[in-house]
Amino acid sequence: MALVNRISRLFTADLHAVLDRLEEPQILLRQALREMEEELNKGEQRIRQLEAEDRQLEARGGQLEASIAEIDQKLDLCFSSGKDDLARNQVRRKLEAERLGKIIGQRRRAIAAQVAQQRAALQENRERLDGLRQQADAVAAEQPPGTAEEPDFTRVAFPIGDDEVEVAWLSEKQRRAKS
C-alpha cells in the first residue's frame, strides 16, 4: 500500500510540474493583478456603503433631536396644565427617543471604526498592489526575447544557402551594371 501511495504522489508531482510549465507566468500575474484590483474596488464600495449608512444615521439622529425638543415643549404644556397622565406618555416617548439616540450613536461609532479599519486595509492593499505591479514590470522587462507575447520576427533566423547568396549577388551586380 505504501508503494502505491508513493507512486501516486510521484505521478501527481509530475503532473503538477507539467502544468506549471504549461501555464504562462505573465498571464497568471496579470490575472492576479486584476483580481487584486477587483478586491480593492469591492473594499472601496464597502467604505462607500458604510459612509452612506452613517449619513442616514446622522439624519435620523437629527430627526430624533428635533422630536425630543418637540416632546419637551409638550411636557411643559402638560405640566403647566396639570395633565400628569399625558405627561407620563410624553416622558415615555422622550425616553424611547433618547434610547434610540444612544443606539444610533453607538452604531455611528462602530461604523467610524469600521471605515477607519477598511481604509487602513485598503491603503495597505494598494501599496501591495503597486509593489506587485512594479515587480510585474520588472519581470516583463527581464523577459527573454523569445518568450514575448508577440513574436519578434526580427530575431528569427531564416537559413539562406550559399547558392541563393551567389544568385542574388549576380542579380544585384547585373542590375547595377545596367544603371
XYZ file of C-alpha atoms in Angstrom:
179
model
C 0.000 0.000 0.000
C 2.843 2.384 0.803
C 4.309 1.742 -2.636
C 1.016 2.681 -4.314
C 0.851 5.905 -2.287
C 4.409 6.815 -3.231
C 3.781 6.122 -6.912
C 0.568 8.188 -6.869
C 2.447 11.070 -5.227
C 5.158 10.788 -7.879
C 2.594 10.965 -10.697
C 0.830 13.881 -9.004
C 4.114 15.755 -8.641
C 4.982 15.117 -12.285
C 1.533 16.277 -13.365
C 1.909 19.486 -11.350
C 5.337 20.100 -12.887
C 3.901 19.698 -16.398
C 1.028 22.069 -15.581
C 3.467 24.625 -14.167
C 5.420 24.575 -17.424
C 2.238 24.901 -19.490
C 0.940 27.898 -17.575
C 2.342 31.209 -18.674
C 3.589 33.221 -15.694
C 2.818 36.582 -17.344
C -0.825 35.648 -17.872
C -1.146 34.356 -14.313
C 0.489 37.500 -12.950
C -1.869 39.767 -14.889
C -4.849 37.738 -13.667
C -3.653 38.052 -10.077
C -3.302 41.811 -10.534
C -6.836 42.038 -11.955
C -8.207 40.063 -9.019
C -6.422 42.365 -6.566
C -7.850 45.416 -8.347
C -11.341 43.895 -8.085
C -10.838 43.366 -4.351
C -9.720 46.979 -3.993
C -12.849 48.117 -5.812
C -15.003 45.964 -3.535
C -13.264 47.475 -0.496
C -13.921 50.982 -1.771
C -17.556 50.065 -2.366
C -17.873 48.729 1.206
C -16.478 52.016 2.523
C -18.983 54.000 0.453
C -21.830 51.828 1.776
C -20.725 52.355 5.367
C -20.432 56.099 4.813
C -23.923 56.177 3.277
C -25.297 54.297 6.284
C -23.538 56.787 8.585
C -25.130 59.724 6.744
C -28.558 58.103 7.122
C -27.981 57.565 10.828
C -26.810 61.151 11.195
C -30.017 62.377 9.548
C -32.074 60.083 11.778
C -30.243 61.439 14.834
C -31.103 64.980 13.782
C -34.750 63.992 13.457
C -34.645 62.453 16.930
C -33.207 65.633 18.434
C -35.992 67.649 16.835
C -38.522 65.129 18.123
C -37.093 65.339 21.652
C -37.299 69.144 21.535
C -40.945 68.878 20.464
C -41.658 66.396 23.277
C -40.063 68.808 25.778
C -42.446 71.554 24.622
C -45.397 69.178 25.047
C -44.134 68.211 28.506
C -44.003 71.879 29.503
C -47.583 72.265 28.327
C -48.747 69.105 30.140
C -47.107 70.114 33.427
C -48.421 73.665 33.225
C -51.926 72.294 32.562
C -51.709 69.709 35.331
C -52.193 66.744 32.932
C -49.954 64.179 34.596
C -51.298 61.223 32.532
C -50.428 62.983 29.282
C -47.053 63.969 30.740
C -46.256 60.314 31.557
C -46.900 59.333 27.908
C -44.665 62.149 26.714
C -41.933 61.102 29.167
C -42.168 57.561 27.811
C -41.800 58.847 24.228
C -38.855 61.004 25.268
C -37.107 58.060 26.956
C -37.654 55.897 23.857
C -36.243 58.616 21.601
C -33.221 59.126 23.872
C -32.550 55.380 23.964
C -32.794 55.214 20.179
C -30.408 58.186 20.009
C -27.871 56.270 22.111
C -28.184 53.226 19.868
C -27.685 55.414 16.799
C -24.628 56.992 18.417
C -23.154 53.564 19.176
C -23.786 52.393 15.618
C -22.183 55.538 14.192
C -19.082 54.992 16.349
C -18.912 51.365 15.188
C -19.244 52.494 11.563
C -16.473 55.075 12.052
C -14.201 52.337 13.440
C -15.074 50.020 10.529
C -14.414 52.760 7.979
C -11.045 53.549 9.559
C -10.125 49.867 9.586
C -11.295 49.380 5.978
C -9.362 52.447 4.811
C -6.177 51.236 6.501
C -6.552 47.794 4.933
C -7.360 49.374 1.571
C -4.256 51.563 1.729
C -2.113 48.578 2.653
C -3.555 46.573 -0.234
C -2.998 49.470 -2.652
C 0.645 49.629 -1.620
C 0.942 45.866 -2.039
C -0.670 46.084 -5.483
C 1.691 48.877 -6.517
C 4.632 46.751 -5.400
C 3.362 43.784 -7.389
C 2.841 45.974 -10.447
C 6.433 47.156 -10.186
C 7.614 43.572 -9.872
C 5.487 42.586 -12.879
C 7.002 45.428 -14.901
C 10.479 44.321 -13.866
C 9.730 40.720 -14.819
C 8.340 41.833 -18.169
C 11.479 43.912 -18.806
C 13.728 40.952 -17.943
C 11.786 38.543 -20.124
C 13.971 36.900 -22.796
C 13.204 37.988 -26.386
C 11.893 34.585 -27.465
C 9.206 34.481 -24.765
C 7.423 37.729 -25.523
C 3.693 37.557 -26.143
C 4.018 38.801 -29.715
C 6.642 37.019 -31.809
C 9.747 39.055 -32.632
C 10.310 38.337 -36.303
C 13.459 40.459 -36.429
C 15.308 37.843 -34.388
C 14.075 34.784 -36.267
C 16.845 33.177 -38.320
C 15.923 32.032 -41.826
C 18.533 29.692 -43.280
C 19.902 31.018 -46.579
C 22.061 28.782 -48.718
C 25.292 29.783 -50.496
C 23.628 29.261 -53.893
C 20.915 31.780 -53.048
C 23.532 34.311 -51.982
C 25.504 33.783 -55.217
C 22.423 34.183 -57.446
C 21.280 37.308 -55.556
C 24.825 38.735 -55.810
C 24.919 38.192 -59.568
C 21.445 39.714 -59.931
C 22.447 42.809 -57.942
C 25.716 43.139 -59.909
C 23.896 42.921 -63.247
C 21.238 45.445 -62.199
C 23.862 47.944 -61.075
C 25.876 47.484 -64.286
C 22.829 48.442 -66.399
C 22.244 51.676 -64.499
